[in-house]
Short mmCIF file of C-alpha atoms and ligand atoms in Angstrom, two decimals:
data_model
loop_
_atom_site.label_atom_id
_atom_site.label_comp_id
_atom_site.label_asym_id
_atom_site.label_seq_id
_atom_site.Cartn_x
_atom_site.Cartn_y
_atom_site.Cartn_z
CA UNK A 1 105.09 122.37 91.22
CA UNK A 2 105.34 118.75 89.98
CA UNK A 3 108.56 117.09 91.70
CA UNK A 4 111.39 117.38 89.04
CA UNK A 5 113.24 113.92 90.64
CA UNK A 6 114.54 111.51 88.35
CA UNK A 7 114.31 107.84 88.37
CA UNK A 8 117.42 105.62 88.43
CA UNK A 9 115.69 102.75 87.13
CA UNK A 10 114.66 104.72 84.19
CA UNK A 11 111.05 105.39 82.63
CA UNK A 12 108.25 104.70 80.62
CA UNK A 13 108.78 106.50 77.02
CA UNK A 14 105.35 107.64 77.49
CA UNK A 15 101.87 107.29 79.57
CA UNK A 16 100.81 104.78 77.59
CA UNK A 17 103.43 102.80 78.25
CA UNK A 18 102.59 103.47 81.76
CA UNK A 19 99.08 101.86 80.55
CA UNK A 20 100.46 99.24 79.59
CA UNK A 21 102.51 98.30 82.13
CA UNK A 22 100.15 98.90 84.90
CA UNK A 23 97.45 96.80 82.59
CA UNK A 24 99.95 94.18 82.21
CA UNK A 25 100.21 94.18 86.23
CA UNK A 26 97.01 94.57 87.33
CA UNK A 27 95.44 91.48 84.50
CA UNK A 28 96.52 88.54 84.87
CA UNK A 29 95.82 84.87 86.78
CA UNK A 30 93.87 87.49 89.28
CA UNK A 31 91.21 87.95 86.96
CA UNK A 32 91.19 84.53 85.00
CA UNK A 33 91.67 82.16 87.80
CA UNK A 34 91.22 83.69 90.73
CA UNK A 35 88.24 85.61 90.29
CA UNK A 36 86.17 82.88 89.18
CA UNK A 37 86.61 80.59 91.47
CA UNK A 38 86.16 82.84 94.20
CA UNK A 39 83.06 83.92 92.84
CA UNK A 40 82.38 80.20 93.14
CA UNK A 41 83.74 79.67 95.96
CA UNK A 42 81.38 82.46 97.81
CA UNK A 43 77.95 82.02 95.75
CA UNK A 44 78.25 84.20 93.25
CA UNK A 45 76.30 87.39 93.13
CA UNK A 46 76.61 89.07 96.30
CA UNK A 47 80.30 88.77 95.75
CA UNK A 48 80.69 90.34 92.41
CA UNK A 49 78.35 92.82 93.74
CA UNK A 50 81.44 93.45 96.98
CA UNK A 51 84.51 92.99 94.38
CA UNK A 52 82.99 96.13 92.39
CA UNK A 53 82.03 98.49 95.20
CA UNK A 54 85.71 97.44 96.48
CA UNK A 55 87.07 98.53 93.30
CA UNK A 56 85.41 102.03 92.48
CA UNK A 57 85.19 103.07 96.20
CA UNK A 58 88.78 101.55 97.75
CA UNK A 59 90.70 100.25 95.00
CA UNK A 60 91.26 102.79 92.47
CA UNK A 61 91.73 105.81 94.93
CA UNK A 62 94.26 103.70 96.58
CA UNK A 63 95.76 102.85 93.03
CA UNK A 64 95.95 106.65 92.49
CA UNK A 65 97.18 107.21 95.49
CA UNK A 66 100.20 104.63 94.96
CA UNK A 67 100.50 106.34 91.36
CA UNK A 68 101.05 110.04 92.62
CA UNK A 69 103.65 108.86 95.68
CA UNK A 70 105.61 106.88 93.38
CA UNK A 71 105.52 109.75 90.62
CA UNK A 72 107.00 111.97 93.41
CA UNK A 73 109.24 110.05 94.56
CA UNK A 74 110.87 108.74 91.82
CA UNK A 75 112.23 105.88 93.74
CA UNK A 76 111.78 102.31 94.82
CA UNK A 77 108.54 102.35 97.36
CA UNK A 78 110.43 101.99 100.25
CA UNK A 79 113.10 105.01 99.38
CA UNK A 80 109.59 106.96 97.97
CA UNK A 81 107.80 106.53 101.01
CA UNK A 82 111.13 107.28 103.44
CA UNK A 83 112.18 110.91 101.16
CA UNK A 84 108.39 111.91 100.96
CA UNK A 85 108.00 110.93 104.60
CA UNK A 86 111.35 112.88 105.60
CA UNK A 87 109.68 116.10 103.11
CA UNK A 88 106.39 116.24 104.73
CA UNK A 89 107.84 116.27 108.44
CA UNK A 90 106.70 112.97 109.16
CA UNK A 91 108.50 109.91 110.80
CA UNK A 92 110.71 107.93 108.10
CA UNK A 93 109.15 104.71 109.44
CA UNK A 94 106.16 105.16 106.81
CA UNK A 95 108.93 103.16 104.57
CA UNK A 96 107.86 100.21 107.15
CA UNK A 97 104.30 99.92 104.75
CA UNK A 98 106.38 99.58 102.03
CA UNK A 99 108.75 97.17 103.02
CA UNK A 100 105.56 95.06 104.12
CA UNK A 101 104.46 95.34 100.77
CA UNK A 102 107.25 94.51 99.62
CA UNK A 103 107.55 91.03 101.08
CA UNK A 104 103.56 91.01 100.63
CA UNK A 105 104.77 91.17 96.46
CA UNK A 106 107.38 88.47 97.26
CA UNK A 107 105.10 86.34 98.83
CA UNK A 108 102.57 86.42 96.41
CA UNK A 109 105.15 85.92 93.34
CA UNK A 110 105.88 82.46 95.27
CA UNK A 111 102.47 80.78 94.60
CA UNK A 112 101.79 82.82 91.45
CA UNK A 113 104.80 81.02 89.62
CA UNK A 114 103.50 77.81 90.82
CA UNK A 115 99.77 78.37 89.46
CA UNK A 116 101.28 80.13 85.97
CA UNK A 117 103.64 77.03 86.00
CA UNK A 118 100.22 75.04 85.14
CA UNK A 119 99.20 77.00 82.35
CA UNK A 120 102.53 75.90 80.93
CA UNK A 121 101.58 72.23 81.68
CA UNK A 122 98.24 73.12 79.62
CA UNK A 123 99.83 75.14 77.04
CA UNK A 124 101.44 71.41 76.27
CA UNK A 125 98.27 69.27 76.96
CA UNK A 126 96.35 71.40 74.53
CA UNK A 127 98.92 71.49 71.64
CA UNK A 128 98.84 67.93 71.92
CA UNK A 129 95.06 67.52 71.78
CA UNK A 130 95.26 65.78 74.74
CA UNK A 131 91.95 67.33 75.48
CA UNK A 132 89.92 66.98 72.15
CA UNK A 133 86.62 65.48 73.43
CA UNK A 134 87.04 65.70 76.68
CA UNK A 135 84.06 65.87 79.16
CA UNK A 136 84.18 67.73 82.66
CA UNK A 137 85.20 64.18 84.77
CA UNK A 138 88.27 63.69 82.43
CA UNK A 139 89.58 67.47 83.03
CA UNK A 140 88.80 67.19 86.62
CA UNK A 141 91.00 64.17 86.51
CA UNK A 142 94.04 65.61 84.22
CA UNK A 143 93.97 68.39 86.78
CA UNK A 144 94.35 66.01 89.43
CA UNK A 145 97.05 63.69 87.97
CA UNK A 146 99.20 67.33 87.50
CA UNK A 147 98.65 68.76 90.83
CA UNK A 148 99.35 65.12 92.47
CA UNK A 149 103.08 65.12 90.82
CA UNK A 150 105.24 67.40 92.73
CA UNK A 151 107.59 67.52 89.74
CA UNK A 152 105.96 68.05 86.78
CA UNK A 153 104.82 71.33 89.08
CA UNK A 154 108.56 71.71 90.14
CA UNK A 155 109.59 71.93 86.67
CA UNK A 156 106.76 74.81 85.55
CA UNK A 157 107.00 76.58 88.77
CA UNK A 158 110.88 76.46 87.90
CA UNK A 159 110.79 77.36 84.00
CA UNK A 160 107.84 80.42 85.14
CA UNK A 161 110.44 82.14 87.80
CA UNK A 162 113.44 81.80 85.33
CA UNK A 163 110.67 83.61 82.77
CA UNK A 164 109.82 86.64 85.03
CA UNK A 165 113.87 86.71 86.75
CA UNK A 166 115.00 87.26 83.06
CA UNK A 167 112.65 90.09 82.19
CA UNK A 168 113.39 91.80 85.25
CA UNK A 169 117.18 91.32 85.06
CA UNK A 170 117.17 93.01 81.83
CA UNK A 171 114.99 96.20 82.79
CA UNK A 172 111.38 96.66 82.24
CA UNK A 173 111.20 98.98 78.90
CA UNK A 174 112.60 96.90 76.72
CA UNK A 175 111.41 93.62 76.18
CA UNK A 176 107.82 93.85 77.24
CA UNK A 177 106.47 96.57 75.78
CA UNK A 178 106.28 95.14 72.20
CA UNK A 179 104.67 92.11 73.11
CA UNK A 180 101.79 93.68 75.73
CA UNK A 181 100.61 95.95 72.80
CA UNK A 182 99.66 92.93 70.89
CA UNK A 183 98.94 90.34 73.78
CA UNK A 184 96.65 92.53 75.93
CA UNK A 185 93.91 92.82 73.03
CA UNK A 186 94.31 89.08 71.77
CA UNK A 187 93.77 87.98 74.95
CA UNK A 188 90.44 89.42 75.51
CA UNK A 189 89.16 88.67 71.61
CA UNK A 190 90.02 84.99 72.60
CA UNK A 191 88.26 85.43 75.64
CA UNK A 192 85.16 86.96 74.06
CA UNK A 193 85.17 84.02 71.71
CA UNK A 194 84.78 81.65 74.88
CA UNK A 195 81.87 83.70 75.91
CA UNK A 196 80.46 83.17 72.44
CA UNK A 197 81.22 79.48 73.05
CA UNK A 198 79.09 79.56 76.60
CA UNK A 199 76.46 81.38 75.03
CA UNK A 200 76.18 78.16 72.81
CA UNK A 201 76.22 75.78 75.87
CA UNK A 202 72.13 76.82 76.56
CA UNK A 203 73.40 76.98 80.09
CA UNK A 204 74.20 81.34 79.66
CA UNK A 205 71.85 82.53 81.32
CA UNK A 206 72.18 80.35 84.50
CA UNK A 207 75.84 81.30 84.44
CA UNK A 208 74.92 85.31 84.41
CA UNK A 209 72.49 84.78 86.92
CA UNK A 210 75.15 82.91 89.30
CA UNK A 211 77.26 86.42 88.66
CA UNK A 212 74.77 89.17 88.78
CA UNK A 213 71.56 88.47 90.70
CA UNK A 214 71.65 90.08 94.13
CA UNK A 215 71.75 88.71 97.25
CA UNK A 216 71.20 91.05 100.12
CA UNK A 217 71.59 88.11 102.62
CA UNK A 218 74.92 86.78 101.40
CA UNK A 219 76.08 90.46 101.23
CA UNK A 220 78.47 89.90 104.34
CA UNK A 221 79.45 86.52 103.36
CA UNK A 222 82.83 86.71 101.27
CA UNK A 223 83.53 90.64 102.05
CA UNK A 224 86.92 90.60 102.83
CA UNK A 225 87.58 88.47 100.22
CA UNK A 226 86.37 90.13 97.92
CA UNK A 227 88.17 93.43 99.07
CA UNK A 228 91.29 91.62 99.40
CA UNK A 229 90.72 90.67 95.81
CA UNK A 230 89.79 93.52 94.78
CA UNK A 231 93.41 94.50 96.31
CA UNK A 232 95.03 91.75 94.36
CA UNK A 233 93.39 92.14 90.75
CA UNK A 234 94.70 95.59 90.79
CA UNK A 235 98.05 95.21 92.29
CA UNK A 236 97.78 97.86 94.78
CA UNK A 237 98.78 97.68 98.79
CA UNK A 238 102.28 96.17 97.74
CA UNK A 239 103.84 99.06 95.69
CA UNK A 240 103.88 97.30 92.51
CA UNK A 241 102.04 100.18 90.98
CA UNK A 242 103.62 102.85 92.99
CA UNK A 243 107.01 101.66 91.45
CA UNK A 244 105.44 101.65 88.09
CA UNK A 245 104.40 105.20 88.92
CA UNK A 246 107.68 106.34 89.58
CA UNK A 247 109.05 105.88 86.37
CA UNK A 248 105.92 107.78 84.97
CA UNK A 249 106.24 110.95 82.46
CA UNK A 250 105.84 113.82 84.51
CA UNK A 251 103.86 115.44 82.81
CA UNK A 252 101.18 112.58 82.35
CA UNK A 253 97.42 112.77 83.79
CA UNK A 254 97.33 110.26 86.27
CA UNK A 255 93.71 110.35 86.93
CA UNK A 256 92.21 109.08 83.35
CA UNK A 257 95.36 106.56 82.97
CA UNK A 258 94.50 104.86 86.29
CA UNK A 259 90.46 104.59 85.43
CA UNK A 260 91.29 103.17 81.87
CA UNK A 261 93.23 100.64 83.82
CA UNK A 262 90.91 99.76 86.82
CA UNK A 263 87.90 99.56 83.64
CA UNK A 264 89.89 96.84 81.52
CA UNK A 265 90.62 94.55 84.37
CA UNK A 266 87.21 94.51 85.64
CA UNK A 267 85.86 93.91 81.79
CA UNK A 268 88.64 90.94 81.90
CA UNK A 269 87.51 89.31 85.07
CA UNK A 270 83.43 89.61 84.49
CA UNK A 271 84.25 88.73 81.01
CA UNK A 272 86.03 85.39 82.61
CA UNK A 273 83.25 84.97 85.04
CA UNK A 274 80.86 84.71 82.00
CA UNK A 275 82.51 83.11 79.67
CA UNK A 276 83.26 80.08 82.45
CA UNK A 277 80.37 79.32 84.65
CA UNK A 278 77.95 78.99 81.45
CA UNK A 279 80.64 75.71 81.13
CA UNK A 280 80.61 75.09 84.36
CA UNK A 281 76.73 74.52 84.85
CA UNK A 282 75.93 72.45 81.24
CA UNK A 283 79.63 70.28 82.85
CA UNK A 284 77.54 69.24 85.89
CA UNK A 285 80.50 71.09 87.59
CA UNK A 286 80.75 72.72 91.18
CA UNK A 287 80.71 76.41 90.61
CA UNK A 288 82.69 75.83 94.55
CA UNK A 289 85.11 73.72 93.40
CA UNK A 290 88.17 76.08 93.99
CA UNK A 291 91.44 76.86 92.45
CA UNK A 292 91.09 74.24 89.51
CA UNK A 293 88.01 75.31 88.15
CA UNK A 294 89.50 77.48 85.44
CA UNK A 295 92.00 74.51 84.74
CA UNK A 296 88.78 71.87 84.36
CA UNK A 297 86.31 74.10 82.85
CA UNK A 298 88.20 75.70 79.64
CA UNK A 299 89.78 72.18 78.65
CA UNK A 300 86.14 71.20 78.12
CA UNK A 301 85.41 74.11 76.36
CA UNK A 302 88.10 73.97 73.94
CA UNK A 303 87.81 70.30 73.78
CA UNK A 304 84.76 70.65 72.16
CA UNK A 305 84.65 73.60 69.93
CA UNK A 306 85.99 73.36 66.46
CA UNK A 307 89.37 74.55 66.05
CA UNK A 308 89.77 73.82 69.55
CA UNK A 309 93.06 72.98 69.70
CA UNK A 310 94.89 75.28 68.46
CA UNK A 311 92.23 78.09 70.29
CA UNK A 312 92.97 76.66 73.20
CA UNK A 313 97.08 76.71 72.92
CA UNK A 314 97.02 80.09 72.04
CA UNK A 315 94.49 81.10 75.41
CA UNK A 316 96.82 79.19 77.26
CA UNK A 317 99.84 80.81 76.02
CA UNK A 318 98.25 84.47 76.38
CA UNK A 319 96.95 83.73 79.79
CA UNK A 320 100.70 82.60 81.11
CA UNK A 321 101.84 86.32 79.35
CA UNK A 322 98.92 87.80 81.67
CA UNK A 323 100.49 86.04 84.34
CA UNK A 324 104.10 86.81 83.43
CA UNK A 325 103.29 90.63 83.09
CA UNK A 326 102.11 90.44 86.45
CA UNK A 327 104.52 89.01 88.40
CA UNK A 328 107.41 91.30 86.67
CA UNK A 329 105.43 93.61 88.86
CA UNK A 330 105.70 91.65 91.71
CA UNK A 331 109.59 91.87 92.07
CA UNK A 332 109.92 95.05 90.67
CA UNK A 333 109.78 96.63 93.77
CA UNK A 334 112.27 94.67 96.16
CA UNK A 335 114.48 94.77 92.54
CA UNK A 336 114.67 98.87 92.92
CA UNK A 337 114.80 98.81 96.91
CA UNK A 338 117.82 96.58 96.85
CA UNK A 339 119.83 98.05 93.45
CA UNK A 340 119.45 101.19 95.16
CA UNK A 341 120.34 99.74 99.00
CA UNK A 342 123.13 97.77 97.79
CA UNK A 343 124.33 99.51 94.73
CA UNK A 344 124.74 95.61 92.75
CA UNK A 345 123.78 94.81 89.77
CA UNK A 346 119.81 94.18 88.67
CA UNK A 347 121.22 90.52 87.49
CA UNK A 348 122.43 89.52 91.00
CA UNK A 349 119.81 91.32 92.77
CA UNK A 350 117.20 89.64 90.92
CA UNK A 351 118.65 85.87 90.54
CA UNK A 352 118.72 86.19 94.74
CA UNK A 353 115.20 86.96 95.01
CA UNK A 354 113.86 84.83 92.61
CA UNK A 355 115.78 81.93 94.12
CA UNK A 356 114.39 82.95 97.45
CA UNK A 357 110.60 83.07 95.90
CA UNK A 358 111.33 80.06 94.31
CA UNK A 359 111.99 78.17 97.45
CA UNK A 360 108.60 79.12 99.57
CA UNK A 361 107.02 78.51 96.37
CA UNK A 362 107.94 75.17 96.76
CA UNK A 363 105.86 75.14 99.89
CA UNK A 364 102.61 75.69 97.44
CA UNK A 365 104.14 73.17 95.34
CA UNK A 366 104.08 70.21 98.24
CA UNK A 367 100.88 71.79 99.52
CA UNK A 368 98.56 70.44 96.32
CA UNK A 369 100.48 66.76 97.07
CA UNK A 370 102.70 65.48 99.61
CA UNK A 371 101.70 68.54 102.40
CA UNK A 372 98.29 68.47 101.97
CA UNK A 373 97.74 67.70 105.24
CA UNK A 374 100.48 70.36 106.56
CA UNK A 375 97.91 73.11 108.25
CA UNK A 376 98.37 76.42 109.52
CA UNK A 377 96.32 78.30 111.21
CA UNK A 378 94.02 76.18 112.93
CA UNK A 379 91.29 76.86 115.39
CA UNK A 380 90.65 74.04 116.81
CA UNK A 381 88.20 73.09 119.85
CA UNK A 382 91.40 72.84 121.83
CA UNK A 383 92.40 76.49 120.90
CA UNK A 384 94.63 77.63 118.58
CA UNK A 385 97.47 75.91 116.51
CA UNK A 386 100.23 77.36 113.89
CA UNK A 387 100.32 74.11 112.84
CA UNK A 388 99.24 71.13 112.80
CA UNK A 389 99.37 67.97 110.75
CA UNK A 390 96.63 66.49 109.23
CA UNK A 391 94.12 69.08 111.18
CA UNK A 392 90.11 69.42 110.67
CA UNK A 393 90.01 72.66 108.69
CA UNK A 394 93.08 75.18 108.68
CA UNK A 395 94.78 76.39 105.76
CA UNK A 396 97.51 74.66 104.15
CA UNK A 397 100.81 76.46 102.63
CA UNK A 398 99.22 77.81 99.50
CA UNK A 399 95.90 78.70 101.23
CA UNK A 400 97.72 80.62 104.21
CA UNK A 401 100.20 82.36 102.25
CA UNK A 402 96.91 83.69 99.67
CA UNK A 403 94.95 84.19 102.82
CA UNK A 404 98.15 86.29 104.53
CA UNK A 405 98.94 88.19 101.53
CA UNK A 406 95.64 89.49 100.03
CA UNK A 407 93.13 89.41 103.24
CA UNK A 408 95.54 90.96 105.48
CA UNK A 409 98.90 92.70 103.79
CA UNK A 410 97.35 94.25 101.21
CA UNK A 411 94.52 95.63 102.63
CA UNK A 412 96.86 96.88 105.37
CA UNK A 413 99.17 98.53 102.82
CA UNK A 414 96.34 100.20 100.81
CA UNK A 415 95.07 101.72 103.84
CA UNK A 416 98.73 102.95 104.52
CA UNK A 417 99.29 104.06 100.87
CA UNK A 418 95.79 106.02 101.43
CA UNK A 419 96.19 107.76 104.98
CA UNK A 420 100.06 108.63 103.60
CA UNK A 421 98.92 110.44 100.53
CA UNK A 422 95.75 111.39 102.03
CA UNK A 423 97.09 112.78 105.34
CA UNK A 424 101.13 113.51 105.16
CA UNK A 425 101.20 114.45 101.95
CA UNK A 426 100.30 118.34 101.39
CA UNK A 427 96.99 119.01 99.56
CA UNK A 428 99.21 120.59 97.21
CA UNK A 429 101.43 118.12 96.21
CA UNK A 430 98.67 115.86 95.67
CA UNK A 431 96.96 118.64 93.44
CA UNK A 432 99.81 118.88 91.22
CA UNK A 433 100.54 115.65 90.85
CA UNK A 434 97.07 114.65 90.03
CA UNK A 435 96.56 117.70 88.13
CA UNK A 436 92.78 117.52 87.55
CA UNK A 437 91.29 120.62 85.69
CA UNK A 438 88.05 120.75 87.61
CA UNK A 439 88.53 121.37 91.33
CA UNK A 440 85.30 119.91 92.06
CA UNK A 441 86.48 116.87 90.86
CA UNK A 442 90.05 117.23 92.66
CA UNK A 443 87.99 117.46 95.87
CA UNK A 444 86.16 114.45 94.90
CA UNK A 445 88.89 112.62 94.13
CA UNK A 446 90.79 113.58 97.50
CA UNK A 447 88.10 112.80 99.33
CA UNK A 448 87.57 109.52 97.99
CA UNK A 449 91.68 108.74 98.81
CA UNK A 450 91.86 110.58 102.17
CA UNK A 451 88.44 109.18 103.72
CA UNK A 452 86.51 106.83 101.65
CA UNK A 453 88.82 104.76 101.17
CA UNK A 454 90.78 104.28 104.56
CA UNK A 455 87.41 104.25 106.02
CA UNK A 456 86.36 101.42 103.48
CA UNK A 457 89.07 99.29 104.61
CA UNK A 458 88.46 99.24 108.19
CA UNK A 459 84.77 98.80 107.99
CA UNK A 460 85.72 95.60 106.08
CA UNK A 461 87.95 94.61 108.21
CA UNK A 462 85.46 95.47 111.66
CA UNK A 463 82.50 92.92 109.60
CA UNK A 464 84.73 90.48 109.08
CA UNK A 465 85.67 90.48 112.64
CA UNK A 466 82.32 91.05 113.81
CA UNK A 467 80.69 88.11 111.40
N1 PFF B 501 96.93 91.85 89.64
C1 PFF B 501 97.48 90.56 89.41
C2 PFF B 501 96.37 89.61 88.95
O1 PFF B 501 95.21 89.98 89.02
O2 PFF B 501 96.69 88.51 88.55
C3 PFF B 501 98.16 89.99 90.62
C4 PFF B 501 99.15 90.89 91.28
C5 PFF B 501 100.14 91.52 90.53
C6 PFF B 501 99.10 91.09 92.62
C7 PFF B 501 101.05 92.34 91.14
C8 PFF B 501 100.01 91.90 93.25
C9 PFF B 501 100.99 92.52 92.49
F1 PFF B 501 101.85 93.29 93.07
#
């Protein structure tokens, strides 16, 4: 029997509501920014080639997995994972991978503010025509003069964390339903009309190339990375979805909803991928050059198309929505845990954790300026070092917080997520939750959570070590 719990938080009017919300999640700066330049950053091919097995073989069971535990639980995904836990006659400590999560969501929200903060800055730039023209040295070097003034960032990281605290004060249902149902579609015709610009560039073809051809020896190259972001375009391994899954219909099919939504953010991201390194390559650009390339390349696309202006205002506008329907997700969880640990109020709960976000997002902030030179992480030919000023390689704040959250937490809290509904939960509870008509396909689909996946992440994990 389908768990007849009820959510305090309330619930989605329907599943695709559901779709929408998880959508909203799992698309955003992931699959604009992020995705690209890591593509980039790892040469292309081969890594497309790991982000997609990652996301039909680990990410999506794992997704469905989060889904079905939330569903049952009904509760934020520490409380979920603790009852469940407590049901199955297993140790309440499972809660532990969802409090990790949990500050894995946190953590992320911090730096995710600070990089939607800049699509504010170019929401401005491009109203203003302050690209019209422009050629790939003159974005590089608008994109320099914003991330070299730690207040202009300031103010945008500020203004983005006010955005997502006030959504997520006033509940989830309400205010963003309306404006995904319209945003979600426009945001992909405006990207499809950057692809048509590419195509015009003559430089299309070496841009699909630099995505799709494979590259058996680069296989190993970027493979955590790309599971991790495989992990991160999809939201899963921090409970954002499994919190979004708790205030699911019951009686909605979980299995079709969460394909739809793994399909549409991969169409976003390769969509991304071709409609920017076409631009990149007729730019003279470095397809390597890291987490500005979406903030160079697309000024110079929309500097010089016709009606460029106002195209590009209204990409910018929909990609900070992408972004802002994400990170909602990102402190929905910790929201529920603590309303339901402390018994306050959504408004106080959320104002003191998006003050605390705020404040290691300032970290990121310094990290593109004054901090550069503040590194974690190092291994240095004199060993190890947390940190170190001004070290040879190492990570700095930004970089080791991304690195933290999406090559290690996440993949750690899929693979928890999995095992938990794979190997505590009862076959049962899984089967009517998932309630798949064909049991061939229900042992498929258990299979893929209670083995494939798990196993997935710790082979990934074992090359990386191994490389
Ligand atoms: N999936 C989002 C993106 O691709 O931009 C990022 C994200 C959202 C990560 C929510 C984690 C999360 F909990």
């Amino acid at each position: 029997m389908a768990s007849d719990k009820v959510s305090i938080h309330g619930a989605w009017a329907s599943r695709w509501v559901f779709i929408l919300a998880a959508t909203g999640s799992a698309v955003g700066l992931g699959n604009i920014w992020k995705f690209p330049y890591m593509t980039g950053m790892y040469g292309g091919g081969a890594f497309v080639m790991m982000y997609l097995v990652c996301i039909f073989l680990v990410g999506l069971p794992i997704m469905l997995a989060e889904t079905l535990i939330g569903r049952r639980g009904r509760q934020s995904p520490v409380n979920t994972l603790k009852t469940l836990a407590i049901e199955s006659g297993a140790s309440p400590k499972w809660s532990w991978a969802a409090l990790m999560g949990m500050i894995a969501a946190l953590l992320i929200l911090s730096f995710y503010s600070v990089v939607a903060g800049w699509s504010l800055d170019y929401i401005l730039g491009m109203g203003r025509g302050q690209f019209s023209g422009v050629t790939a040295d003159g974005a590089g070097a608008a994109f320099g003069a914003l991330t070299a003034d730690p207040w202009r960032l300031t103010l945008w990281h500020t203004l983005f964390m006010l955005l997502t605290g006030f959504v997520i004060a006033r509940g989830v249902v309400a205010g963003l339903e309306r404006s995904l149902r319209i945003m979600m579609p426009l945001l992909f015709v405006l990207l499809l009309i950057l692809l048509g610009y590419s195509m015009t560039t003559g430089y299309f073809m070496q841009g699909f190339h630099f995505l799709f051809d494979f590259q058996p020896d680069k296989l190993l190259d970027g493979v955590l990375a790309a599971m991790g972001h495989a992990f991160f375009t999809l939201s899963v391994g921090v409970g954002s979805i499994m919190v979004y899954g708790a205030y699911m219909p019951k009686n909605a099919s979980i299995g079709g909803t969460i394909l739809t939504v793994g399909i549409l953010d991969t169409l976003v991201a390769l969509t991304a991928g071709l409609a920017l390194f076409p631009i990149v390559f007729a730019g003279g650009m470095e397809p390597g050059a890291g987490p500005g390339l979406m903030f160079v390349t697309l000024p110079v696309a929309f500097g010089n198309i016709a009606f460029g202006q106002i195209m590009g205002t209204v990409f910018f506008i929909l990609v900070l929505i992408a972004a802002w329907t994400s990170s909602i997700s990102m402190l929905e969880p910790a929201v529920a845990y603590l309303v339901e640990r402390t018994r306050r109020s959504r408004v106080v709960v959320t104002s003191v954790l998006a003050l605390l976000c705020w404040i290691v997002g300032m970290g990121t902030v310094l990290s593109f300026n004054i901090a550069a030179e503040a590194k974690f992480f190092v291994f240095a030919d004199d060993g190890f070092h947390l940190f170190q000023w001004g070290a040879e390689g190492g990570r700095n704040f930004f970089d080791s917080i991304d690195y933290l959250t999406s090559r290690i937490l996440l993949p750690l809290g899929g693979l928890a997520f999995a095992v938990f509904a794979g190997w505590v939960l009862k076959r049962e509870a899984v089967r009517d939750e998932l309630a798949l008509k064909s049991p061939l396909l229900f042992g498929v689909v258990y299979w893929l959570i209670r083995v494939v996946a798990p196993i997935g992440v710790l082979i990934v994990f074992v090359a990386e070590l191994m490389k």
